[in-house]
CSV table of C-alpha atoms and ligand atoms in Angstrom, one decimal:
chain,number,residue,atom,x,y,z
A,257,MET,CA,-8.5,-24.7,-19.6
A,258,ASN,CA,-5.2,-23.3,-18.5
A,259,HIS,CA,-5.1,-20.2,-16.3
A,260,GLU,CA,-2.7,-17.4,-17.0
A,261,HIS,CA,-0.5,-15.4,-14.8
A,262,ARG,CA,-0.1,-11.7,-15.4
A,263,VAL,CA,3.4,-10.4,-15.1
A,264,LEU,CA,3.6,-6.7,-14.0
A,265,ASN,CA,6.5,-4.3,-14.0
A,266,PRO,CA,6.6,-3.4,-10.3
A,267,ALA,CA,8.1,0.0,-11.0
A,268,THR,CA,5.2,1.1,-13.3
A,269,GLU,CA,2.4,-1.5,-12.7
A,270,GLU,CA,2.3,-2.0,-16.6
A,271,LEU,CA,1.5,-5.4,-17.9
A,272,VAL,CA,4.7,-7.1,-19.2
A,273,ALA,CA,3.4,-10.5,-20.3
A,274,THR,CA,0.8,-13.2,-19.6
A,275,VAL,CA,2.2,-16.7,-19.0
A,276,PRO,CA,0.1,-19.9,-19.1
A,277,ALA,CA,0.0,-21.8,-15.9
A,278,THR,CA,1.1,-25.4,-15.9
A,279,THR,CA,-1.6,-27.9,-14.9
A,280,ALA,CA,-1.0,-31.0,-12.7
A,281,ALA,CA,-1.5,-33.2,-15.8
A,282,GLU,CA,1.2,-31.2,-17.7
A,283,VAL,CA,3.6,-31.6,-14.7
A,284,ASP,CA,3.0,-35.4,-14.9
A,285,ALA,CA,3.8,-35.5,-18.7
A,286,ALA,CA,6.9,-33.3,-18.0
A,287,VAL,CA,8.2,-35.8,-15.4
A,288,THR,CA,7.9,-38.7,-17.8
A,289,ARG,CA,9.8,-36.8,-20.5
A,290,ALA,CA,12.4,-35.6,-18.0
A,291,ALA,CA,13.0,-39.1,-16.6
A,292,ALA,CA,13.8,-40.4,-20.2
A,293,ALA,CA,16.1,-37.4,-20.8
A,294,GLN,CA,17.8,-38.0,-17.4
A,295,ARG,CA,18.7,-41.6,-18.2
A,296,ALA,CA,20.5,-40.6,-21.4
A,297,TRP,CA,22.2,-37.6,-19.7
A,298,ALA,CA,23.6,-39.7,-16.9
A,299,ALA,CA,24.9,-42.2,-19.4
A,300,LEU,CA,27.0,-39.5,-21.2
A,301,ALA,CA,30.7,-39.4,-20.5
A,302,PRO,CA,31.4,-36.9,-17.6
A,303,GLY,CA,33.6,-34.8,-19.9
A,304,ASP,CA,30.7,-34.4,-22.4
A,305,ARG,CA,28.2,-33.4,-19.7
A,306,ALA,CA,30.7,-30.8,-18.4
A,307,ARG,CA,31.3,-29.5,-21.9
A,308,LEU,CA,27.6,-29.0,-22.5
A,309,LEU,CA,27.2,-27.2,-19.2
A,310,ARG,CA,30.1,-24.9,-20.0
A,311,ARG,CA,28.5,-24.1,-23.4
A,312,PHE,CA,25.3,-23.3,-21.5
A,313,ALA,CA,27.4,-20.9,-19.4
A,314,VAL,CA,28.8,-19.2,-22.6
A,315,VAL,CA,25.3,-18.8,-24.1
A,316,VAL,CA,24.0,-17.3,-20.8
A,317,ASP,CA,27.0,-14.9,-20.9
A,318,GLU,CA,26.2,-13.9,-24.5
A,319,HIS,CA,22.6,-13.1,-23.4
A,320,ALA,CA,23.5,-11.6,-20.0
A,321,GLU,CA,22.3,-8.1,-20.8
A,322,GLU,CA,19.0,-9.3,-22.2
A,323,LEU,CA,18.5,-11.5,-19.1
A,324,ALA,CA,19.4,-8.6,-16.8
A,325,LEU,CA,16.9,-6.2,-18.5
A,326,LEU,CA,14.2,-8.9,-18.3
A,327,GLU,CA,14.9,-9.1,-14.5
A,328,VAL,CA,14.7,-5.3,-14.2
A,329,THR,CA,11.3,-5.4,-16.0
A,330,GLU,CA,9.6,-8.3,-14.2
A,331,ALA,CA,11.2,-8.0,-10.7
A,332,GLY,CA,12.1,-4.3,-10.4
A,333,HIS,CA,15.7,-5.1,-9.6
A,334,THR,CA,18.3,-2.4,-10.1
A,335,VAL,CA,20.1,-2.9,-13.4
A,336,GLY,CA,23.4,-3.2,-11.5
A,337,ASN,CA,22.0,-6.1,-9.4
A,338,ALA,CA,20.3,-7.7,-12.4
A,339,ARG,CA,23.7,-7.8,-14.3
A,340,TRP,CA,25.3,-9.4,-11.2
A,341,GLU,CA,22.4,-12.0,-11.2
A,342,ALA,CA,22.8,-13.0,-14.9
A,343,ALA,CA,26.6,-13.3,-14.3
A,344,ASN,CA,25.9,-15.4,-11.3
A,345,VAL,CA,23.9,-17.9,-13.4
A,346,ARG,CA,26.9,-18.1,-15.8
A,347,ASP,CA,29.4,-18.6,-13.0
A,348,LEU,CA,27.2,-21.3,-11.3
A,349,LEU,CA,27.0,-23.3,-14.5
A,350,ASP,CA,30.8,-23.0,-15.0
A,351,TYR,CA,31.5,-23.9,-11.4
A,352,ALA,CA,29.1,-26.9,-11.5
A,353,ALA,CA,30.6,-28.0,-14.8
A,354,GLY,CA,34.0,-28.2,-13.1
A,355,GLY,CA,32.5,-30.6,-10.6
A,356,VAL,CA,31.2,-33.2,-13.0
A,357,GLU,CA,34.6,-34.9,-13.4
A,358,ARG,CA,35.5,-34.5,-9.8
A,359,LEU,CA,32.3,-36.2,-8.4
A,360,THR,CA,34.4,-39.2,-7.2
A,361,GLY,CA,33.4,-41.9,-4.8
A,362,ARG,CA,35.7,-43.6,-2.3
A,363,GLN,CA,37.6,-46.8,-1.9
A,364,ILE,CA,37.4,-47.9,1.8
A,365,PRO,CA,39.7,-50.6,3.3
A,366,VAL,CA,37.7,-53.8,4.2
A,367,PRO,CA,38.8,-57.4,4.8
A,368,GLY,CA,38.1,-60.0,2.2
A,369,GLY,CA,37.6,-57.7,-0.8
A,370,ILE,CA,37.3,-54.2,-2.1
A,371,ASP,CA,34.7,-51.6,-1.0
A,372,LEU,CA,33.7,-48.8,-3.4
A,373,THR,CA,31.3,-46.0,-3.0
A,374,PHE,CA,29.5,-44.3,-6.0
A,375,LEU,CA,27.7,-41.0,-6.1
A,376,GLU,CA,24.6,-41.8,-8.2
A,377,PRO,CA,22.3,-39.2,-9.6
A,378,LEU,CA,18.9,-39.0,-7.9
A,379,GLY,CA,16.9,-38.8,-11.2
A,380,VAL,CA,14.4,-36.0,-11.7
A,381,VAL,CA,14.8,-33.0,-9.3
A,382,GLY,CA,12.1,-30.3,-8.8
A,383,VAL,CA,13.3,-26.8,-8.0
A,384,ILE,CA,10.6,-24.4,-6.7
A,385,ALA,CA,11.9,-20.8,-6.8
A,386,PRO,CA,10.7,-17.5,-5.2
A,387,TRP,CA,10.4,-14.1,-6.8
A,388,ASN,CA,13.0,-12.2,-4.8
A,389,PHE,CA,16.1,-13.5,-6.8
A,390,PRO,CA,14.4,-15.4,-9.6
A,391,MET,CA,17.6,-16.1,-11.7
A,392,PRO,CA,20.3,-16.9,-9.1
A,393,ILE,CA,18.1,-19.1,-6.9
A,394,ALA,CA,16.8,-21.1,-9.8
A,395,ALA,CA,20.4,-21.7,-10.8
A,396,TRP,CA,21.6,-22.6,-7.3
A,397,GLY,CA,19.5,-25.7,-7.6
A,398,THR,CA,19.5,-26.3,-11.3
A,399,ALA,CA,23.3,-26.1,-12.1
A,400,PRO,CA,24.6,-28.6,-9.5
A,401,ALA,CA,21.6,-30.9,-10.1
A,402,LEU,CA,22.3,-31.1,-13.8
A,403,ALA,CA,26.0,-31.5,-13.2
A,404,ALA,CA,25.4,-34.5,-10.9
A,405,GLY,CA,23.5,-36.2,-13.7
A,406,ASN,CA,19.9,-35.3,-12.9
A,407,ALA,CA,17.1,-33.7,-14.9
A,408,VAL,CA,15.5,-30.6,-13.5
A,409,LEU,CA,11.9,-29.3,-13.5
A,410,LEU,CA,11.9,-25.7,-12.4
A,411,LYS,CA,8.8,-24.0,-11.1
A,412,PRO,CA,9.4,-20.3,-10.9
A,413,ALA,CA,7.3,-17.9,-8.8
A,414,GLU,CA,4.0,-16.7,-10.3
A,415,THR,CA,5.2,-13.1,-10.5
A,416,THR,CA,8.6,-13.7,-12.1
A,417,PRO,CA,8.6,-16.6,-14.6
A,418,LEU,CA,10.2,-14.8,-17.6
A,419,THR,CA,13.9,-15.2,-16.9
A,420,ALA,CA,13.4,-18.9,-16.1
A,421,LEU,CA,11.6,-19.4,-19.4
A,422,ARG,CA,14.4,-17.7,-21.2
A,423,LEU,CA,17.0,-19.8,-19.5
A,424,ALA,CA,15.3,-23.0,-20.6
A,425,ARG,CA,15.4,-21.7,-24.2
A,426,LEU,CA,19.1,-20.8,-23.9
A,427,ALA,CA,19.8,-24.3,-22.5
A,428,LEU,CA,18.4,-25.8,-25.8
A,429,ASP,CA,20.4,-23.3,-27.9
A,430,ALA,CA,23.5,-24.4,-26.0
A,431,GLY,CA,22.8,-28.0,-27.0
A,432,LEU,CA,21.5,-29.5,-23.7
A,433,PRO,CA,19.2,-32.4,-24.5
A,434,GLU,CA,15.5,-31.7,-24.9
A,435,HIS,CA,13.4,-32.2,-21.8
A,436,LEU,CA,16.4,-32.3,-19.5
A,437,PHE,CA,15.7,-28.9,-18.1
A,438,GLN,CA,12.1,-27.8,-18.3
A,439,VAL,CA,10.5,-24.7,-16.8
A,440,LEU,CA,6.9,-25.1,-15.6
A,441,PRO,CA,5.4,-21.8,-14.7
A,442,GLY,CA,2.2,-21.8,-12.7
A,443,ALA,CA,0.5,-21.7,-9.3
A,444,GLY,CA,2.4,-22.9,-6.2
A,445,ASP,CA,-0.5,-25.1,-5.0
A,446,VAL,CA,-1.0,-26.6,-8.5
A,447,ALA,CA,2.3,-26.9,-10.4
A,448,GLY,CA,4.5,-26.7,-7.3
A,449,ASN,CA,2.4,-29.1,-5.3
A,450,ALA,CA,2.3,-31.6,-8.3
A,451,LEU,CA,6.1,-31.7,-8.2
A,452,VAL,CA,6.1,-32.3,-4.4
A,453,GLU,CA,3.5,-35.1,-4.7
A,454,HIS,CA,4.8,-36.8,-7.9
A,455,PRO,CA,6.4,-40.2,-7.2
A,456,GLY,CA,8.7,-39.6,-10.2
A,457,VAL,CA,10.4,-36.6,-8.6
A,458,ALA,CA,13.2,-37.7,-6.4
A,459,LYS,CA,14.1,-34.4,-4.6
A,460,ILE,CA,12.6,-31.0,-4.0
A,461,VAL,CA,14.7,-27.9,-3.7
A,462,PHE,CA,12.5,-25.2,-2.2
A,463,THR,CA,13.3,-21.5,-1.5
A,464,GLY,CA,10.6,-19.3,-0.2
A,465,SER,CA,8.5,-18.7,2.9
A,466,ALA,CA,8.6,-20.8,6.1
A,467,ARG,CA,4.9,-21.3,5.8
A,468,VAL,CA,5.1,-23.0,2.4
A,469,GLY,CA,8.4,-24.7,3.2
A,470,LYS,CA,6.8,-26.5,6.2
A,471,ARG,CA,3.9,-27.7,4.0
A,472,ILE,CA,6.3,-29.0,1.4
A,473,MET,CA,8.3,-30.8,4.1
A,474,ALA,CA,5.1,-32.5,5.2
A,475,GLY,CA,4.3,-33.4,1.5
A,476,CYS,CA,7.8,-34.9,1.0
A,477,ALA,CA,7.6,-36.9,4.2
A,478,ASP,CA,4.9,-39.1,2.7
A,479,ARG,CA,7.5,-40.5,0.2
A,480,VAL,CA,10.6,-39.8,2.2
A,481,LYS,CA,11.4,-37.5,-0.7
A,482,ARG,CA,14.8,-35.7,-0.5
A,483,LEU,CA,14.5,-32.1,0.4
A,484,THR,CA,16.5,-28.9,0.7
A,485,LEU,CA,14.8,-25.9,2.2
A,486,GLU,CA,16.0,-22.3,2.1
A,487,LEU,CA,13.6,-20.2,4.1
A,488,GLY,CA,13.5,-16.8,5.6
A,489,GLY,CA,15.8,-14.8,7.8
A,490,LYS,CA,15.9,-12.0,10.3
A,491,SER,CA,19.6,-11.4,10.4
A,492,PRO,CA,21.4,-9.3,13.0
A,493,ASN,CA,24.1,-6.7,12.2
A,494,ILE,CA,26.0,-6.6,15.5
A,495,VAL,CA,28.1,-3.4,16.0
A,496,PHE,CA,30.5,-3.4,19.0
A,497,ALA,CA,31.7,-0.1,20.4
A,498,ASP,CA,35.3,-1.1,19.5
A,499,ALA,CA,34.4,-1.3,15.8
A,500,ASP,CA,35.2,1.3,13.1
A,501,ILE,CA,31.8,2.9,13.7
A,502,GLU,CA,32.0,5.2,10.6
A,503,ALA,CA,32.5,2.1,8.4
A,504,ALA,CA,29.7,0.2,10.1
A,505,ALA,CA,27.3,3.0,9.7
A,506,ALA,CA,28.2,3.6,6.1
A,507,ALA,CA,27.7,-0.1,5.3
A,508,ALA,CA,24.5,-0.6,7.3
A,509,PRO,CA,21.9,0.9,4.9
A,510,MET,CA,22.5,-1.3,1.8
A,511,SER,CA,22.8,-4.4,4.1
A,512,PHE,CA,19.0,-4.3,4.5
A,513,LEU,CA,18.0,-2.1,1.5
A,514,ASP,CA,19.5,-4.1,-1.3
A,515,ASN,CA,16.7,-5.5,-3.4
A,516,ALA,CA,14.4,-3.2,-1.4
A,517,GLY,CA,14.9,-5.5,1.6
A,518,GLN,CA,13.4,-8.5,-0.2
A,519,ASP,CA,16.5,-10.5,0.6
A,520,CYS,CA,16.5,-13.4,3.0
A,521,CYS,CA,20.0,-12.3,4.3
A,522,ALA,CA,18.9,-8.7,4.9
A,523,ARG,CA,20.6,-7.4,8.1
A,524,SER,CA,17.3,-6.0,9.3
A,525,ARG,CA,18.1,-6.1,13.1
A,526,ILE,CA,20.9,-3.6,13.8
A,527,LEU,CA,22.2,-4.3,17.3
A,528,VAL,CA,24.5,-1.6,18.6
A,529,GLN,CA,26.5,-1.6,21.8
A,530,ARG,CA,25.0,1.0,24.1
A,531,SER,CA,28.1,3.2,24.5
A,532,ALA,CA,28.3,3.6,20.6
A,533,TYR,CA,24.5,3.8,20.1
A,534,ASP,CA,24.1,7.6,19.7
A,535,ARG,CA,27.2,8.1,17.6
A,536,PHE,CA,26.1,5.2,15.3
A,537,LEU,CA,22.6,6.7,14.8
A,538,GLU,CA,24.0,10.1,14.1
A,539,LEU,CA,26.1,8.6,11.3
A,540,LEU,CA,23.3,6.5,10.0
A,541,VAL,CA,21.0,9.5,9.2
A,542,PRO,CA,23.1,10.8,6.3
A,543,ALA,CA,24.0,7.2,5.2
A,544,VAL,CA,20.2,6.4,4.8
A,545,ALA,CA,19.5,9.8,3.1
A,546,SER,CA,22.2,9.1,0.5
A,547,VAL,CA,20.5,5.9,-0.8
A,548,VAL,CA,19.0,6.6,-4.3
A,549,VAL,CA,15.5,5.1,-4.6
A,550,GLY,CA,13.9,5.2,-8.0
A,551,ASP,CA,13.8,3.9,-11.6
A,552,PRO,CA,15.6,0.5,-11.4
A,553,SER,CA,16.8,0.8,-15.0
A,554,ASP,CA,18.9,3.9,-14.1
A,555,GLU,CA,22.5,2.9,-13.3
A,556,LYS,CA,22.6,5.4,-10.4
A,557,THR,CA,19.7,3.8,-8.5
A,558,ASP,CA,20.5,1.9,-5.3
A,559,MET,CA,17.0,0.6,-4.5
A,560,GLY,CA,13.9,-0.1,-6.7
A,561,PRO,CA,10.3,-0.9,-5.8
A,562,LEU,CA,8.8,-3.9,-3.9
A,563,ILE,CA,7.6,-6.8,-6.1
A,564,SER,CA,3.8,-6.3,-5.7
A,565,ARG,CA,1.0,-4.5,-4.1
A,566,THR,CA,0.5,-7.5,-1.7
A,567,GLN,CA,4.1,-7.1,-0.6
A,568,LEU,CA,3.7,-3.4,-0.2
A,569,GLU,CA,0.7,-3.9,2.1
A,570,ARG,CA,2.5,-6.6,4.1
A,571,VAL,CA,5.5,-4.3,4.7
A,572,ARG,CA,3.3,-1.3,5.6
A,573,ALA,CA,1.5,-3.4,8.2
A,574,TYR,CA,4.7,-4.1,10.1
A,575,VAL,CA,5.6,-0.4,10.7
A,576,PRO,CA,3.8,0.9,13.8
A,577,PRO,CA,2.1,4.3,13.1
A,578,GLY,CA,4.1,7.2,14.5
A,579,ALA,CA,7.2,5.0,15.3
A,580,ASP,CA,10.4,7.0,15.8
A,581,GLY,CA,13.3,6.5,13.4
A,582,ILE,CA,15.0,7.5,10.2
A,583,ARG,CA,13.2,7.6,6.8
A,584,GLY,CA,14.6,8.0,3.3
A,585,GLY,CA,12.8,9.2,0.2
A,586,ALA,CA,10.9,7.2,-2.4
A,587,PRO,CA,8.9,8.0,-5.6
A,588,THR,CA,5.2,8.6,-5.4
A,589,GLY,CA,2.7,7.6,-8.2
A,590,PRO,CA,2.5,4.3,-9.9
A,591,GLY,CA,4.8,1.4,-8.7
A,592,PHE,CA,5.1,-0.4,-5.4
A,593,TRP,CA,7.3,2.0,-3.5
A,594,PHE,CA,8.2,2.0,0.2
A,595,PRO,CA,10.9,4.4,1.6
A,596,PRO,CA,14.0,3.2,3.5
A,597,THR,CA,13.0,3.0,7.1
A,598,VAL,CA,15.0,2.5,10.3
A,599,LEU,CA,12.9,2.2,13.5
A,600,THR,CA,14.2,3.1,17.0
A,601,GLY,CA,12.5,2.6,20.4
A,602,ILE,CA,11.0,-0.7,19.3
A,603,ALA,CA,10.6,-3.5,21.9
A,604,PRO,CA,13.0,-6.4,21.1
A,605,ASP,CA,10.1,-8.8,20.9
A,606,ALA,CA,7.8,-6.7,18.7
A,607,PRO,CA,6.9,-8.4,15.4
A,608,VAL,CA,8.9,-5.9,13.3
A,609,ALA,CA,12.0,-6.8,15.4
A,610,THR,CA,11.6,-10.6,15.3
A,611,GLU,CA,9.7,-11.5,12.0
A,612,GLU,CA,10.9,-11.3,8.5
A,613,VAL,CA,9.5,-8.1,7.0
A,614,PHE,CA,10.9,-8.6,3.5
A,615,GLY,CA,10.9,-4.9,2.8
A,616,PRO,CA,13.3,-1.9,3.3
A,617,VAL,CA,12.7,-1.8,7.1
A,618,ALA,CA,15.2,-2.3,9.9
A,619,VAL,CA,15.1,-1.8,13.7
A,620,VAL,CA,18.0,-0.6,15.8
A,621,LEU,CA,18.3,-2.2,19.3
A,622,PRO,CA,20.9,-1.4,22.0
A,623,PHE,CA,22.9,-4.1,23.8
A,624,ASP,CA,25.2,-4.1,26.8
A,625,ASP,CA,28.0,-6.7,26.3
A,626,GLU,CA,29.0,-9.7,24.2
A,627,ASP,CA,26.6,-12.2,26.0
A,628,ASP,CA,23.7,-9.8,25.6
A,629,ALA,CA,24.6,-9.3,21.9
A,630,VAL,CA,24.5,-13.1,21.2
A,631,ARG,CA,21.3,-13.5,23.2
A,632,LEU,CA,19.6,-10.8,21.2
A,633,ALA,CA,21.0,-12.0,17.9
A,634,ASP,CA,19.5,-15.5,18.6
A,635,ALA,CA,16.1,-14.2,19.8
A,636,THR,CA,14.3,-15.2,16.6
A,637,GLU,CA,13.2,-18.5,15.1
A,638,HIS,CA,15.5,-17.7,12.1
A,639,GLY,CA,19.2,-18.3,11.7
A,640,LEU,CA,20.3,-17.6,8.2
A,641,ALA,CA,23.0,-14.8,8.3
A,642,GLY,CA,24.6,-12.1,10.4
A,643,SER,CA,27.4,-9.5,10.6
A,644,ILE,CA,29.7,-8.6,13.4
A,645,TRP,CA,31.6,-5.3,13.5
A,646,THR,CA,34.6,-5.2,15.9
A,647,ARG,CA,38.3,-4.6,15.8
A,648,ASP,CA,38.9,-7.4,18.3
A,649,VAL,CA,39.7,-10.5,16.3
A,650,GLY,CA,39.1,-12.9,19.3
A,651,ARG,CA,35.6,-11.4,19.8
A,652,ALA,CA,34.9,-11.6,16.1
A,653,LEU,CA,35.6,-15.3,16.1
A,654,ARG,CA,33.9,-15.9,19.5
A,655,VAL,CA,30.7,-14.2,18.4
A,656,SER,CA,30.7,-15.8,14.9
A,657,ARG,CA,30.9,-19.2,16.5
A,658,ALA,CA,28.3,-18.4,19.1
A,659,VAL,CA,25.5,-17.0,16.9
A,660,ARG,CA,23.2,-19.8,15.7
A,661,ALA,CA,23.2,-18.9,12.0
A,662,GLY,CA,24.6,-20.4,8.8
A,663,ASN,CA,26.4,-17.4,7.2
A,664,LEU,CA,28.3,-14.8,9.2
A,665,SER,CA,30.4,-11.9,8.0
A,666,VAL,CA,33.0,-9.9,10.0
A,667,ASN,CA,33.4,-6.2,9.3
A,668,SER,CA,31.5,-6.7,6.0
A,669,HIS,CA,28.1,-7.8,4.7
A,670,SER,CA,29.4,-10.2,2.2
A,671,ALA,CA,27.0,-11.3,-0.6
A,672,VAL,CA,26.4,-15.0,-1.2
A,673,ARG,CA,29.2,-16.7,-3.1
A,674,TYR,CA,28.6,-19.6,-5.4
A,675,TRP,CA,31.8,-21.4,-4.2
A,676,THR,CA,31.1,-21.3,-0.4
A,677,PRO,CA,28.2,-23.1,1.4
A,678,PHE,CA,24.9,-21.3,2.1
A,679,GLY,CA,21.9,-22.2,4.2
A,680,GLY,CA,20.2,-21.7,7.5
A,681,TYR,CA,20.0,-22.9,11.1
A,682,LYS,CA,16.7,-23.3,12.9
A,683,GLN,CA,13.6,-22.4,10.8
A,684,SER,CA,15.8,-20.7,8.1
A,685,GLY,CA,16.2,-24.0,6.3
A,686,LEU,CA,17.4,-27.5,6.0
A,687,GLY,CA,20.6,-28.6,4.2
A,688,ARG,CA,23.1,-26.4,2.3
A,689,GLU,CA,23.4,-25.1,-1.2
A,690,LEU,CA,26.4,-23.9,-3.2
A,691,GLY,CA,30.0,-24.5,-2.3
A,692,PRO,CA,32.3,-27.4,-2.9
A,693,ASP,CA,29.6,-30.0,-1.8
A,694,ALA,CA,26.8,-28.6,-3.9
A,695,LEU,CA,26.7,-31.6,-6.4
A,696,THR,CA,26.8,-34.2,-3.6
A,697,ALA,CA,23.4,-32.9,-2.4
A,698,PHE,CA,22.0,-34.2,-5.7
A,699,THR,CA,23.3,-37.7,-5.4
A,700,GLU,CA,22.7,-40.9,-3.4
A,701,THR,CA,25.7,-42.7,-2.0
A,702,LYS,CA,25.9,-46.3,-3.1
A,703,ASN,CA,28.3,-48.8,-1.4
A,704,VAL,CA,29.5,-51.8,-3.4
A,705,PHE,CA,31.6,-54.6,-1.8
A,706,ILE,CA,33.5,-56.9,-4.2
A,707,GLY,CA,34.7,-60.1,-2.6
A,708,THR,CA,38.2,-61.2,-3.6
A,709,GLU,CA,38.3,-64.5,-1.7
A,710,ALA,CA,36.2,-66.6,-4.1
B,263,NAD,P1,6.4,-18.5,-1.2
B,263,NAD,O1,6.8,-19.4,-0.2
B,263,NAD,O2,5.1,-17.9,-1.2
B,263,NAD,O3,6.6,-19.1,-2.7
B,263,NAD,C1,7.8,-19.6,-3.1
B,263,NAD,C2,7.6,-20.6,-4.2
B,263,NAD,O4,6.8,-21.7,-3.7
B,263,NAD,C3,6.8,-20.0,-5.4
B,263,NAD,O5,7.3,-20.5,-6.6
B,263,NAD,C4,5.4,-20.5,-5.1
B,263,NAD,O6,4.6,-20.6,-6.3
B,263,NAD,C5,5.6,-21.9,-4.6
B,263,NAD,N1,4.5,-22.4,-3.8
B,263,NAD,C6,3.6,-21.7,-3.1
B,263,NAD,N2,2.7,-22.6,-2.5
B,263,NAD,C7,3.2,-23.9,-2.8
B,263,NAD,C8,2.7,-25.2,-2.5
B,263,NAD,N3,1.6,-25.4,-1.7
B,263,NAD,N4,3.4,-26.3,-3.0
B,263,NAD,C9,4.5,-26.1,-3.8
B,263,NAD,N5,5.0,-24.8,-4.1
B,263,NAD,C10,4.3,-23.7,-3.6
B,263,NAD,O7,7.6,-17.4,-1.1
B,263,NAD,P2,7.8,-16.1,-1.9
B,263,NAD,O8,6.7,-15.1,-1.6
B,263,NAD,O9,7.9,-16.4,-3.4
B,263,NAD,O10,9.2,-15.6,-1.4
B,263,NAD,C11,9.4,-14.8,-0.3
B,263,NAD,C12,9.9,-15.7,0.9
B,263,NAD,O11,10.9,-16.5,0.5
B,263,NAD,C13,10.4,-14.9,2.1
B,263,NAD,O12,9.9,-15.3,3.3
B,263,NAD,C14,11.9,-15.1,2.0
B,263,NAD,O13,12.7,-15.0,3.2
B,263,NAD,C15,12.0,-16.5,1.5
B,263,NAD,N6,13.3,-16.6,0.8
B,263,NAD,C16,14.3,-17.4,1.4
B,263,NAD,C17,15.5,-17.5,0.7
B,263,NAD,C18,16.6,-18.3,1.3
B,263,NAD,O14,17.6,-18.6,0.6
B,263,NAD,N7,16.6,-18.7,2.5
B,263,NAD,C19,15.7,-16.9,-0.5
B,263,NAD,C20,14.7,-16.2,-1.1
B,263,NAD,C21,13.5,-16.1,-0.4
């Protein structure tokens, strides 16, 4: 018998839906259907595949508000963020559609003939998504994989399957072939693991915790299965004394409070040059106090609840009792609420300063000079993102090049863009998503030599 997953509204703890969990046998049947659909899809003219993906983008756009409200309800995202997320799915599909007819191989000069390379689809791709950005992260893998001629089986997180299921329906409404894009809600160690172990799945795209990512990597090793990993982060926000300190302090709160801190790019380690430390903290107090925490469906809200009680307990355990710092307000009563929290006087090697909290908690640490800033920035096993605030352009570039992370912003905390590459150094991940090369990650390069001498 199938198990069911209960989907709760994290702002109210009310039951939103129950969703049947996919069994391993059902995953197996889905792979067989997807493989047949993929062969027909790859045989279509590139222009026809592109047109269908563009139509999918239009249908998503027509349902953007419905998708956004579903995300508010199942994930507690603020409605502003949720609208951005639905639009992001639309834009990803459009961008990927533009790549279908540009997925060209090469002709390489060789003696005695002609040498050609082809970018062939992999076949069936498994996308395993987390709960923190259910829609965009599902689309980061799905859109380019489909565009490159693959079928996709998407396993959403247990807590947030509803937008994914709706997207699969919308794909059919847009005219995408049946079974080409299937959503398989269910438990990670059942449905997710079945995708990892299935010989008919050619690649896994996983976004989630390092703990599960390492397990999936080991599972893929057995078959040398292709793999992209997007794991956690503990990103630094480096503020030099020569920066516009007012602007840096004003921007700091939402750089770690967006999505209640459940963001792998959260700038949750604020590193401030010692000579500007006191001034920065003084400015940070009103900036944190001005963050509106509450009902995510209210357009004025900046920050909603955490996803679940488990996550709330996990975040709470990271904050040492009686620690100094700055705290904002949060609702009391039902819902998984945690207030904006900035901790001071924390040892640089304390768990809250080096491990991903995945909640609205940051630490502020002082540093002396550029070398010290880079050393501190790199003092975690993560390397996903980071920000550098300085008016010295040479320093901005030196530090950007020196920090071992995949995505750096100068004098900003730029969001992830679908048209620039995204991914992590060190234990933050493997491979890159998005950007101009996104489709190539879902292909095998085949080399063909044609002799002209015979
Ligand atoms: P998680 O690792 O627990 O789960 C992620 C997904 O993997 C879920 O769909 C889950 O069901 C599935 N899963 C769990 N066990 C599995 C198994 N044995 N085999 C196959 N699939 C399995 O992570 P989470 O709690 O959903 O998300 C939070 C974590 O994800 C944080 O650590 C965060 O940093 C990370 N994250 C990283 C990025 C990034 O882009 N780097 C983005 C979002 C989240």
